[in-house]
Structures are given as structure tokens and as C-alpha cells.
CSV table of C-alpha atoms and ligand atoms in Angstrom, one decimal:
chain,number,residue,atom,x,y,z
A,80,UNK,CA,26.4,34.5,-60.9
A,81,UNK,CA,25.8,30.7,-60.7
A,82,UNK,CA,27.5,28.9,-57.5
A,83,UNK,CA,30.6,26.7,-57.9
A,84,UNK,CA,29.5,23.3,-59.2
A,85,UNK,CA,30.0,21.0,-56.3
A,86,UNK,CA,26.6,22.9,-54.6
A,87,UNK,CA,24.6,23.6,-57.9
A,88,UNK,CA,25.0,20.0,-58.9
A,89,UNK,CA,24.3,18.7,-55.1
A,90,UNK,CA,21.8,15.7,-56.2
A,91,UNK,CA,18.8,16.3,-54.8
A,92,UNK,CA,17.7,12.8,-54.6
A,93,UNK,CA,18.9,9.4,-53.6
A,94,UNK,CA,18.0,8.4,-57.6
A,95,UNK,CA,21.2,11.1,-58.5
A,96,UNK,CA,23.4,9.3,-56.4
A,97,UNK,CA,26.9,7.2,-58.3
A,98,UNK,CA,28.1,4.4,-56.3
A,99,UNK,CA,27.8,3.4,-52.9
A,100,UNK,CA,24.6,1.2,-54.2
A,101,UNK,CA,24.5,-0.3,-50.7
A,102,UNK,CA,24.9,2.0,-49.0
A,103,UNK,CA,21.5,3.6,-50.8
A,104,UNK,CA,20.2,0.3,-50.2
A,105,UNK,CA,20.4,-0.1,-46.2
A,106,UNK,CA,19.8,4.1,-46.0
A,107,UNK,CA,16.4,3.8,-48.6
A,108,UNK,CA,15.0,0.7,-47.3
A,109,UNK,CA,15.4,2.0,-43.7
A,110,UNK,CA,13.5,5.4,-44.4
A,111,UNK,CA,10.8,3.6,-46.9
A,112,UNK,CA,9.8,0.9,-43.9
A,113,UNK,CA,10.8,3.7,-40.9
A,114,UNK,CA,12.8,1.7,-38.7
A,115,UNK,CA,16.0,3.5,-37.9
A,116,UNK,CA,19.7,3.7,-36.2
A,117,UNK,CA,20.1,6.4,-34.2
A,118,UNK,CA,24.2,7.1,-35.0
A,119,UNK,CA,25.2,6.5,-38.1
A,120,UNK,CA,28.5,6.7,-39.5
A,121,UNK,CA,29.9,7.1,-42.9
A,122,UNK,CA,33.7,6.6,-43.4
A,123,UNK,CA,35.3,7.3,-47.5
A,124,UNK,CA,37.6,9.3,-48.8
A,125,UNK,CA,37.2,13.0,-49.8
A,126,UNK,CA,34.0,13.6,-51.9
A,127,UNK,CA,32.6,10.1,-52.0
A,128,UNK,CA,29.4,11.2,-51.5
A,129,UNK,CA,29.4,10.7,-47.6
A,130,UNK,CA,27.8,15.2,-46.8
A,131,UNK,CA,26.1,14.4,-49.9
A,132,UNK,CA,23.9,11.3,-48.2
A,133,UNK,CA,24.3,12.5,-45.0
A,134,UNK,CA,21.9,15.8,-45.7
A,135,UNK,CA,20.0,13.7,-47.9
A,136,UNK,CA,19.0,11.1,-45.4
A,137,UNK,CA,18.3,14.4,-43.0
A,138,UNK,CA,15.6,16.3,-45.7
A,139,UNK,CA,13.6,12.1,-46.8
A,140,UNK,CA,13.2,11.9,-42.5
A,141,UNK,CA,11.7,15.6,-42.2
A,142,UNK,CA,10.4,15.9,-45.4
A,143,UNK,CA,6.2,16.8,-44.9
A,144,UNK,CA,5.2,15.1,-47.8
A,145,UNK,CA,7.0,12.2,-48.5
A,146,UNK,CA,4.5,9.4,-48.7
A,147,UNK,CA,4.0,7.1,-46.6
A,148,UNK,CA,7.0,3.4,-47.5
A,149,UNK,CA,8.9,6.0,-50.1
A,150,UNK,CA,12.0,6.9,-49.5
A,151,UNK,CA,12.7,10.0,-51.4
A,152,UNK,CA,12.3,13.4,-50.6
A,153,UNK,CA,8.9,15.7,-51.9
A,154,UNK,CA,12.0,18.5,-52.7
A,155,UNK,CA,9.0,20.9,-52.1
A,156,UNK,CA,7.5,21.3,-48.8
A,157,UNK,CA,9.7,24.0,-46.3
A,158,UNK,CA,11.4,21.5,-44.9
A,159,UNK,CA,13.1,20.5,-47.8
A,160,UNK,CA,13.8,23.8,-48.8
A,161,UNK,CA,15.3,25.0,-45.8
A,162,UNK,CA,17.2,22.1,-45.8
A,163,UNK,CA,18.3,22.7,-49.1
A,164,UNK,CA,19.4,26.9,-47.8
A,165,UNK,CA,21.2,25.3,-45.5
A,166,UNK,CA,18.6,27.3,-43.2
A,167,UNK,CA,16.9,24.1,-41.3
A,168,UNK,CA,17.1,24.5,-37.2
A,169,UNK,CA,16.4,21.0,-37.0
A,170,UNK,CA,20.0,20.0,-38.9
A,171,UNK,CA,22.7,20.6,-37.0
A,172,UNK,CA,25.9,21.0,-39.3
A,173,UNK,CA,29.5,20.2,-36.8
A,174,UNK,CA,32.3,20.3,-38.5
A,175,UNK,CA,35.0,18.9,-36.0
A,176,UNK,CA,38.1,20.1,-38.0
A,177,UNK,CA,37.6,23.6,-37.5
A,178,UNK,CA,36.3,23.6,-33.6
A,179,UNK,CA,37.4,20.6,-32.7
A,180,UNK,CA,34.4,20.3,-30.9
A,181,UNK,CA,34.6,21.2,-27.4
A,182,UNK,CA,31.8,23.8,-27.4
A,183,UNK,CA,29.5,22.7,-29.6
A,184,UNK,CA,29.0,19.1,-28.1
A,185,UNK,CA,28.5,20.9,-25.2
A,186,UNK,CA,26.4,23.0,-26.9
A,187,UNK,CA,24.8,19.8,-28.6
A,188,UNK,CA,24.0,18.2,-25.1
A,189,UNK,CA,22.4,21.3,-24.2
A,190,UNK,CA,20.6,21.6,-27.2
A,191,UNK,CA,19.4,18.0,-27.6
A,192,UNK,CA,17.3,17.7,-24.5
A,193,UNK,CA,14.8,19.9,-26.4
A,194,UNK,CA,12.4,18.7,-29.2
A,195,UNK,CA,13.3,19.9,-32.5
A,196,UNK,CA,11.3,22.7,-33.9
A,197,UNK,CA,9.1,22.0,-35.9
A,198,UNK,CA,10.6,18.9,-37.6
A,199,UNK,CA,10.2,14.9,-37.0
A,200,UNK,CA,13.9,14.9,-36.0
A,201,UNK,CA,16.6,17.2,-34.6
A,202,UNK,CA,19.6,15.7,-37.1
A,203,UNK,CA,22.8,16.0,-35.8
A,204,UNK,CA,25.6,15.6,-38.9
A,205,UNK,CA,28.9,16.0,-36.9
A,206,UNK,CA,31.9,16.2,-39.5
A,207,UNK,CA,35.1,14.8,-39.7
A,208,UNK,CA,34.4,13.3,-36.3
A,209,UNK,CA,37.4,11.9,-35.6
A,210,UNK,CA,39.2,15.7,-35.3
A,211,UNK,CA,37.0,16.0,-32.2
A,212,UNK,CA,39.2,16.6,-28.9
A,213,UNK,CA,38.9,13.2,-26.3
A,214,UNK,CA,36.7,15.1,-23.6
A,215,UNK,CA,34.0,15.8,-27.3
A,216,UNK,CA,34.4,12.2,-27.8
A,217,UNK,CA,33.5,11.5,-24.5
A,218,UNK,CA,30.6,13.5,-24.3
A,219,UNK,CA,29.3,12.6,-27.6
A,220,UNK,CA,29.7,9.4,-26.8
A,221,UNK,CA,27.5,10.0,-24.1
A,222,UNK,CA,25.1,11.0,-25.5
A,223,UNK,CA,25.1,8.4,-28.4
A,224,UNK,CA,25.1,5.8,-25.7
A,225,UNK,CA,21.4,6.9,-24.4
A,226,UNK,CA,20.0,9.6,-27.5
A,227,UNK,CA,16.6,10.7,-27.0
A,228,UNK,CA,14.3,9.6,-29.6
A,229,UNK,CA,13.9,12.4,-31.6
A,230,UNK,CA,17.5,12.8,-32.4
A,231,UNK,CA,19.9,11.6,-35.3
A,232,UNK,CA,23.6,11.6,-35.4
A,233,UNK,CA,25.6,10.9,-38.6
A,234,UNK,CA,28.5,11.2,-37.8
A,235,UNK,CA,31.5,11.2,-40.3
A,236,UNK,CA,34.9,10.9,-41.6
A,237,UNK,CA,37.7,10.3,-43.5
A,238,UNK,CA,40.1,8.9,-41.3
A,239,UNK,CA,38.1,5.7,-39.6
A,240,UNK,CA,41.0,5.0,-37.9
A,241,UNK,CA,41.6,7.2,-35.1
A,242,UNK,CA,37.7,7.0,-34.0
A,243,UNK,CA,37.5,6.4,-30.8
A,244,UNK,CA,36.1,2.2,-31.1
A,245,UNK,CA,33.2,2.6,-28.3
A,246,UNK,CA,32.1,5.6,-30.7
A,247,UNK,CA,32.1,3.3,-33.3
A,248,UNK,CA,30.3,0.5,-31.7
A,249,UNK,CA,27.8,2.6,-31.0
A,250,UNK,CA,27.0,3.9,-34.4
A,251,UNK,CA,25.4,1.4,-37.5
A,252,UNK,CA,28.9,1.9,-39.8
A,253,UNK,CA,29.2,2.4,-43.2
A,254,UNK,CA,32.4,2.5,-45.8
A,255,UNK,CA,31.9,4.3,-48.7
A,256,UNK,CA,34.4,3.7,-51.4
A,257,UNK,CA,36.7,5.7,-53.4
A,258,UNK,CA,34.9,7.1,-56.5
A,259,UNK,CA,35.8,5.2,-60.2
A,260,UNK,CA,37.1,7.0,-62.7
A,261,UNK,CA,34.7,5.7,-65.2
A,262,UNK,CA,32.2,6.8,-62.1
A,263,UNK,CA,33.2,10.2,-61.8
A,264,UNK,CA,33.3,10.4,-66.0
A,265,UNK,CA,29.6,9.7,-65.7
A,266,UNK,CA,29.1,12.6,-63.6
A,267,UNK,CA,30.8,14.7,-65.5
A,268,UNK,CA,29.2,14.3,-68.9
A,269,UNK,CA,25.9,14.7,-66.7
A,270,UNK,CA,26.4,18.6,-65.7
A,271,UNK,CA,28.8,19.5,-68.2
A,272,UNK,CA,25.4,18.6,-70.4
A,273,UNK,CA,23.6,21.1,-67.8
A,274,UNK,CA,26.0,23.6,-68.2
A,275,UNK,CA,25.8,23.2,-72.2
A,276,UNK,CA,29.8,23.0,-72.5
A,277,UNK,CA,31.2,20.8,-75.3
A,278,UNK,CA,33.5,19.3,-73.8
A,279,UNK,CA,36.3,16.2,-75.7
A,280,UNK,CA,35.5,13.3,-73.7
A,281,UNK,CA,39.6,12.1,-73.7
A,282,UNK,CA,39.4,15.9,-71.3
A,283,UNK,CA,36.8,14.4,-69.4
A,284,UNK,CA,38.9,12.0,-68.8
A,285,UNK,CA,42.2,13.6,-67.5
A,286,UNK,CA,39.9,15.7,-65.2
A,287,UNK,CA,38.6,12.5,-63.3
A,288,UNK,CA,42.7,11.4,-63.7
A,289,UNK,CA,43.5,14.4,-61.8
A,290,UNK,CA,40.6,14.3,-59.1
A,291,UNK,CA,41.8,10.6,-58.1
A,292,UNK,CA,38.9,10.3,-56.9
A,293,UNK,CA,36.7,12.6,-56.0
A,294,UNK,CA,33.8,14.1,-57.3
A,295,UNK,CA,33.8,17.3,-55.7
A,296,UNK,CA,37.9,17.9,-57.2
A,297,UNK,CA,36.8,16.7,-60.2
A,298,UNK,CA,33.5,19.3,-60.6
A,299,UNK,CA,35.8,22.1,-59.2
A,300,UNK,CA,38.1,21.2,-61.9
A,301,UNK,CA,35.6,21.3,-64.5
A,302,UNK,CA,33.9,24.4,-62.8
A,303,UNK,CA,37.3,26.0,-63.8
A,304,UNK,CA,37.4,25.0,-67.2
A,305,UNK,CA,34.3,26.3,-67.7
A,306,UNK,CA,35.0,29.5,-66.5
A,307,UNK,CA,38.3,29.7,-68.3
A,308,UNK,CA,37.8,28.4,-71.5
A,309,UNK,CA,35.3,30.4,-73.6
A,310,UNK,CA,35.3,27.7,-77.0
A,311,UNK,CA,33.0,26.2,-79.2
A,312,UNK,CA,34.3,23.1,-77.3
A,313,UNK,CA,37.0,22.4,-74.9
A,314,UNK,CA,40.0,20.2,-75.8
A,315,UNK,CA,42.2,18.1,-74.4
A,316,UNK,CA,44.8,20.0,-75.1
A,317,UNK,CA,43.0,22.8,-73.4
A,318,UNK,CA,42.9,21.4,-70.2
A,319,UNK,CA,47.0,20.1,-70.4
A,320,UNK,CA,47.5,23.7,-70.6
A,321,UNK,CA,45.0,24.8,-67.5
A,322,UNK,CA,46.6,22.0,-65.3
A,323,UNK,CA,49.9,22.4,-66.6
A,324,UNK,CA,50.7,18.8,-67.1
A,325,UNK,CA,53.5,19.0,-70.3
A,326,UNK,CA,52.0,16.5,-72.3
A,327,UNK,CA,52.7,12.9,-74.0
A,328,UNK,CA,53.3,14.3,-76.9
A,329,UNK,CA,56.6,15.8,-75.2
A,330,UNK,CA,56.8,11.9,-73.7
A,331,UNK,CA,56.7,10.2,-77.0
A,332,UNK,CA,59.3,12.3,-78.2
A,333,UNK,CA,61.5,11.8,-75.4
A,334,UNK,CA,61.5,8.0,-75.4
A,335,UNK,CA,61.7,8.2,-79.7
A,336,UNK,CA,65.3,9.6,-79.2
A,337,UNK,CA,65.7,7.3,-76.2
A,338,UNK,CA,64.7,4.7,-78.9
A,339,UNK,CA,67.1,6.1,-81.5
A,340,UNK,CA,69.8,5.6,-78.0
A,341,UNK,CA,70.3,9.6,-79.2
A,342,UNK,CA,71.1,11.6,-75.8
A,343,UNK,CA,72.1,14.5,-77.4
A,344,UNK,CA,68.6,15.0,-78.4
A,345,UNK,CA,67.3,13.7,-75.3
A,346,UNK,CA,68.4,16.1,-73.7
A,347,UNK,CA,68.2,19.3,-75.5
A,348,UNK,CA,64.1,18.1,-75.5
A,349,UNK,CA,64.5,18.0,-71.4
A,350,UNK,CA,66.2,21.2,-72.0
A,351,UNK,CA,63.6,22.8,-73.7
A,352,UNK,CA,60.6,21.7,-71.8
A,353,UNK,CA,62.6,23.2,-68.3
A,354,UNK,CA,62.9,26.7,-70.9
A,355,UNK,CA,59.5,26.4,-72.0
A,356,UNK,CA,58.7,27.4,-67.6
A,357,UNK,CA,57.6,23.0,-67.8
A,358,UNK,CA,57.2,21.6,-64.1
A,359,UNK,CA,60.3,19.2,-64.7
A,360,UNK,CA,58.8,16.9,-62.1
A,361,UNK,CA,55.5,16.1,-63.1
A,362,UNK,CA,57.3,15.8,-66.8
A,363,UNK,CA,58.4,13.1,-64.9
A,364,UNK,CA,55.5,11.7,-63.8
A,365,UNK,CA,54.0,11.4,-67.3
A,366,UNK,CA,57.7,10.0,-68.9
A,367,UNK,CA,57.2,7.2,-66.1
A,368,UNK,CA,53.4,6.9,-66.9
A,369,UNK,CA,54.1,6.8,-70.3
A,370,UNK,CA,56.6,4.3,-69.7
A,371,UNK,CA,54.8,2.5,-67.7
A,372,UNK,CA,51.8,2.1,-70.0
A,373,UNK,CA,54.6,0.8,-73.1
A,374,UNK,CA,55.6,-1.7,-70.6
A,375,UNK,CA,52.3,-2.7,-70.6
A,376,UNK,CA,51.7,-3.8,-73.7
A,377,UNK,CA,54.4,-5.1,-74.3
A,378,UNK,CA,54.2,-7.9,-71.5
A,379,UNK,CA,49.7,-8.4,-72.6
A,380,UNK,CA,49.1,-6.5,-75.9
A,381,UNK,CA,45.4,-4.8,-75.4
A,382,UNK,CA,44.9,-6.5,-72.4
A,383,UNK,CA,46.5,-4.4,-70.4
A,384,UNK,CA,46.2,-1.2,-72.0
A,385,UNK,CA,43.6,1.0,-70.0
A,386,UNK,CA,43.1,4.4,-71.2
A,387,UNK,CA,41.4,5.3,-68.5
A,388,UNK,CA,44.7,4.9,-66.3
A,389,UNK,CA,47.2,6.1,-68.3
A,390,UNK,CA,45.1,8.5,-70.4
A,391,UNK,CA,46.0,8.0,-73.6
A,392,UNK,CA,43.9,8.8,-76.6
A,393,UNK,CA,43.5,6.6,-79.0
A,394,UNK,CA,45.6,8.7,-81.6
A,395,UNK,CA,48.2,8.8,-78.3
A,396,UNK,CA,48.4,5.4,-77.7
A,397,UNK,CA,48.8,4.2,-81.5
A,398,UNK,CA,51.8,5.8,-81.5
A,399,UNK,CA,52.6,4.1,-78.0
A,400,UNK,CA,52.7,1.0,-79.7
A,401,UNK,CA,54.9,1.5,-82.7
A,402,UNK,CA,57.4,2.7,-80.0
A,403,UNK,CA,56.9,-0.9,-77.6
A,404,UNK,CA,56.8,-3.1,-80.7
A,405,UNK,CA,60.8,-1.8,-81.2
A,406,UNK,CA,62.1,-1.8,-77.4
A,407,UNK,CA,63.2,-5.0,-75.6
A,408,UNK,CA,61.3,-5.7,-72.5
A,409,UNK,CA,64.2,-5.7,-70.5
A,410,UNK,CA,64.6,-2.3,-72.0
A,411,UNK,CA,61.6,-0.5,-71.1
A,412,UNK,CA,62.0,-2.2,-67.6
A,413,UNK,CA,65.5,-0.6,-67.5
A,414,UNK,CA,64.2,2.9,-68.5
A,415,UNK,CA,61.5,2.7,-65.3
A,416,UNK,CA,64.3,1.3,-62.7
A,417,UNK,CA,66.3,4.8,-63.9
A,418,UNK,CA,63.7,7.5,-64.2
A,419,UNK,CA,62.2,6.1,-61.0
A,420,UNK,CA,65.3,6.4,-60.0
A,421,UNK,CA,65.9,10.2,-61.3
A,422,UNK,CA,62.7,10.8,-59.8
A,423,UNK,CA,63.9,9.8,-56.7
A,424,UNK,CA,67.0,12.1,-56.6
A,425,UNK,CA,65.3,15.1,-58.0
A,426,UNK,CA,64.4,15.8,-54.9
A,427,UNK,CA,67.2,17.0,-53.3
A,428,UNK,CA,69.2,17.4,-56.2
A,429,UNK,CA,71.1,20.4,-56.3
A,430,UNK,CA,70.6,20.8,-60.2
A,431,UNK,CA,66.7,20.1,-61.0
A,432,UNK,CA,67.3,18.7,-64.1
A,433,UNK,CA,70.2,16.8,-63.0
A,434,UNK,CA,69.0,13.0,-62.6
A,435,UNK,CA,67.4,12.7,-65.9
A,436,UNK,CA,70.1,13.9,-67.4
A,437,UNK,CA,71.9,11.3,-65.8
A,438,UNK,CA,69.0,8.8,-66.4
A,439,UNK,CA,69.1,9.4,-70.3
A,440,UNK,CA,72.7,9.2,-71.0
A,441,UNK,CA,73.5,6.1,-68.9
A,442,UNK,CA,70.5,3.9,-70.8
A,443,UNK,CA,72.4,6.0,-74.4
A,444,UNK,CA,75.1,4.3,-73.4
A,445,UNK,CA,74.1,1.4,-73.0
A,446,UNK,CA,75.2,-0.9,-75.8
B,1074,ADP,N1,28.5,9.6,-54.5
B,1074,ADP,C1,28.3,10.3,-55.4
B,1074,ADP,N2,26.8,10.5,-56.0
B,1074,ADP,C2,27.3,12.1,-57.1
B,1074,ADP,N3,27.4,13.2,-56.4
B,1074,ADP,C3,28.6,13.1,-56.0
B,1074,ADP,C4,28.9,11.8,-55.3
B,1074,ADP,N4,30.2,12.1,-54.6
B,1074,ADP,C5,30.8,13.4,-54.3
B,1074,ADP,N5,29.9,14.1,-55.0
B,1074,ADP,C6,30.2,15.6,-55.6
B,1074,ADP,O1,31.2,15.8,-54.9
B,1074,ADP,C7,30.6,16.9,-54.2
B,1074,ADP,C8,30.7,17.1,-53.2
B,1074,ADP,O2,30.6,15.6,-52.3
B,1074,ADP,P1,30.8,15.6,-50.9
B,1074,ADP,O3,29.1,14.7,-50.3
B,1074,ADP,O4,31.0,16.6,-49.8
B,1074,ADP,O5,32.1,14.5,-50.2
B,1074,ADP,P2,32.7,14.5,-49.0
B,1074,ADP,O6,31.3,14.9,-48.0
B,1074,ADP,O7,32.3,12.9,-49.1
B,1074,ADP,O8,33.4,15.2,-49.0
B,1074,ADP,C9,28.9,17.1,-53.8
B,1074,ADP,O9,28.3,18.1,-54.0
B,1074,ADP,C10,28.3,16.5,-55.7
B,1074,ADP,O10,28.7,16.8,-56.5
B,1075,MG,MG1,32.1,16.0,-46.7
B,1076,ZN,ZN1,9.8,17.7,-48.8
């Protein structure tokens, strides 16, 4: 069977990288002009491309068919192929998270003296480098102070504030940005197309929303979707089921009952959502999200409508507009206060749904 998406679609060329433009530009210029640092530091959130770009950089550095002045790897020479398959002996990847690194750094200090076996450079990628022990960090620092000319270090970290400043100052630093929803969607669309996966745009939007900007997580959800939904066209509804999202439909119905100040209907609906085995903590987040979008519409009309952050399809937004027109702005603020409060109280309530029922009863009891 095929490889998981995030491995299968790890970019093989710089041109496939999404966002991180300033980083790609600086690194590709360095490659083209052959002006290199020996230490690079990649900091940024998970799934933003640190490992991908580190490997690409190593690949270009050691590509034997890369023409002068060019920066893309050929992706065909034996060095490129070895790096693609993670079997290059001149690309050493150390995961500081799993070993904390003492032995590795010791080996590194030994091994680094020897010239690369086949390639021009020995490239060391040290992932989650903030997790190195103090001893390992100090050993690394020594190496960074006087690296042999054939060595290039790329340190990656999700928590730069935990790195020792002397290491940071030894490296050329790059701050990776969290990917925007639109960028995640763009990449998912490319993959879906290659996989011949028919999937509605709102479904892709929901994946992007759930991934929190990590392309790796987004690709993993898409992968699961492809595995579990063997249908011609994957819909938003399929995705909501897969992710266990109750759905805005139910939030909208609840808001209808609140508009009518009909506590009984609202509480019955809540009970039904609960009985169906849904996660009420997730549902309360969806209600809050919905009320938030309503309030923004009330305040700023379409200008404050953002389908990518509120996750509403056009149809759903149409429904929300109708409701928002009927509310006073103060009602929506009050509702948000009540539900945010309920969300907090659910964490310690002996009866999970009670804080929500209280919020509903309180709002409906207001004259
Ligand atoms: N900027 C990006 N452009 C294209 N694909 C990306 C990007 N960032 C992440 N990816 C995708 O997500 C996967 C995981 O990214 P990775 O580089 O391992 O993230 P990190 O090391 O920052 O946690 C990659 O295999 C790739 O498919
Ligand atoms: Mg990584
Ligand atoms: Zn090559």
C-alpha cells in the first residue's frame, strides 16, 4: 500500500514549498551563490516545514548534478535518491526529543572529524534541539564554535525560548510561520487532486480548521478521510462524522430555541445531542463559535464574516444572518458570556450538561 500522505508528499523541490517565502529565498540564494553558514537554526510551530526544508537544503548541498548558480536538487543522482529514502550516510538526523542526545552528540563529536563518505558535506539535522541535555548542548556549542569545514548543522526547534543563547547566536536563525488556513487548503487541494480524491471545498476547510495550521496534521486527517470514506465525493457531513463534530446544524437549532426563549426545546435538544453519544464539550465549543460568528456579523456585517475561521458554508451563513438580525447585539454578548462561563464550569461539574442547562435557563428567563 501507499505511504502515508505526509511522507508521500514531502516536497522534493524548493518550488513545492508553501509559504515561508523569506526563508526559501535566503536559503536558495545561499545555495546558488555558494555562500554558506555552518550553523542554521529553524524555529517554528510543528508541521510548518522545518524538517522538510532542512532535508531539501541538505539534498541540494550534496547533489552531484546541481549546476553552478542553481539551487534545486536534481532528484535523480545517487545522493538525492539516498536522501529521499533516508539512507544517506552523510545526512545525520538526530532526534533530541527521544534520546536527549548525550550519546549522539558524543558520537557526533567523534564522527565529525572524518570527512564525508561520498558527498561534499556532512549535514547534521538536530530535531527538537531544545531538548538536548545541558552536557549535550555544551558539547554541541563547542562543535559549532569550531566546525570542520565539511560540516553543516541545521538545528530545528518548536521552543526557541528553551535554547541556550550561545547556541542561538552561533547560528543563522530562521523563524518559520504557522501556515494560514488558505495555505493549508491550497496544499490539501493539490494532494487531493493527485490522489484523485473528490472532496468538497467546505470539507477541506474543516480539515484545515481542525489542523490548527499544522500541515502534517492536515495531511494526516486527509489521509484518514481517504481511508475511511470510500465514496465518489466526500462531503462536509462525512468529515464532521469522521472528526466527531456535532455540526453547526445543531448549534443553529439551539440558537433558534434561544431566540424564541424556549428553554424546554433548547434543553431537549441538548439532551438529544448527549444521548446520541456526542461530546458535549465539543458541542459547547461549536455553540460558542456560532455565537461568535453571529456577534461579528451583528457588529460588522459581511466585513467581519470569515468562512475560514468560523467554518460556515454559504448556506449556514445565510441561516446565521437571519438569526443575527433578530437578536439585539446585547443578547448575543450575554449569550456568549453565559456559554463561555458554562464551558469553564463543565470542567468541574459533577453533571456534565448542568452548566449548559443553567446557561439556557438563565438566558430564557431574562425578560
Ligand atoms: N511549508 C510547507 N510546504 C509544503 N509542505 C509542507 C510545508 N510544511 C509542512 N509540509 C508538509 O507537512 C509534512 C510535515 O512537515 P515537516 O517539515 O516535517 O514539519 P516540521 O518539521 O516543521 O514539524 C511534510 O512532509 C509536508 O508534506
Ligand atoms: Mg520536524
Ligand atoms: Zn542530485
